[in-house]
């Protein structure tokens, strides 16, 4: 993984996030609605955004994850991110995560991005299983992954300690053979 892969869809270009994107990232990661189910407090400064960008870089370098910035075709502004974390190559699995600037909610952008990323994971990262861990109140993310063929496998009680409290998370998973069979319209 030397050259960061760029993924193109009908409306989107998913690309590497750089320090130049800090202001765009701060714009949506400082939004309480976007951060409600993110597991972090809303960002307060450009330094917070730069830390997030550094984390994207470090997981890519360590090959434990890859996070793409979501941009609209013909525009350079990052409006969200999507990608893999906790890649476990021994077991051919990873978690997928995503978030989007509130201004772009309800337009099918997250759906288009996540589908392209899932396809990349199965085709290029040799994944067999892609997991999504979602807080029970986050209905929109549950609906999105279900639409992509993910199966709800169960509830992980007090699975994460974030923002000073324990959070339950729903475990969703998509297997390679189920993605192939799924109609992605």
CSV table of N, CA and C in Angstrom, one decimal, residues 5 11 30 53 66 72-73 94 142 170 173-174:
chain,number,residue,atom,x,y,z
A,5,UNK,N,-4.9,4.6,-2.7
A,5,UNK,CA,-5.8,4.4,-3.8
A,5,UNK,C,-6.9,5.4,-3.8
A,11,UNK,N,-20.8,10.1,-8.7
A,11,UNK,CA,-20.9,11.5,-8.2
A,11,UNK,C,-19.7,11.8,-7.3
A,30,UNK,N,-17.2,19.1,14.1
A,30,UNK,CA,-17.5,20.0,15.3
A,30,UNK,C,-19.0,20.1,15.4
A,53,UNK,N,-6.6,13.6,11.1
A,53,UNK,CA,-5.8,13.4,9.9
A,53,UNK,C,-4.6,12.6,10.1
A,66,UNK,N,-7.8,2.1,6.6
A,66,UNK,CA,-7.6,3.1,5.5
A,66,UNK,C,-8.9,3.9,5.5
A,72,UNK,N,-17.2,15.6,-3.6
A,72,UNK,CA,-18.1,15.5,-4.8
A,72,UNK,C,-17.2,15.7,-6.1
A,73,UNK,N,-17.5,15.0,-7.1
A,73,UNK,CA,-16.7,15.1,-8.4
A,73,UNK,C,-16.6,16.6,-8.8
A,94,UNK,N,-12.6,-6.7,8.7
A,94,UNK,CA,-12.4,-5.3,9.1
A,94,UNK,C,-13.7,-4.7,9.6
A,142,UNK,N,-28.1,2.3,10.7
A,142,UNK,CA,-28.6,0.9,10.7
A,142,UNK,C,-29.3,0.7,9.4
A,170,UNK,N,-24.5,-2.3,18.3
A,170,UNK,CA,-25.0,-3.4,17.5
A,170,UNK,C,-23.9,-3.8,16.6
A,173,UNK,N,-22.8,-7.4,10.1
A,173,UNK,CA,-21.7,-7.9,9.3
A,173,UNK,C,-22.2,-8.2,7.9
A,174,UNK,N,-21.3,-8.1,7.0
A,174,UNK,CA,-21.5,-8.4,5.6
A,174,UNK,C,-20.4,-9.4,5.1
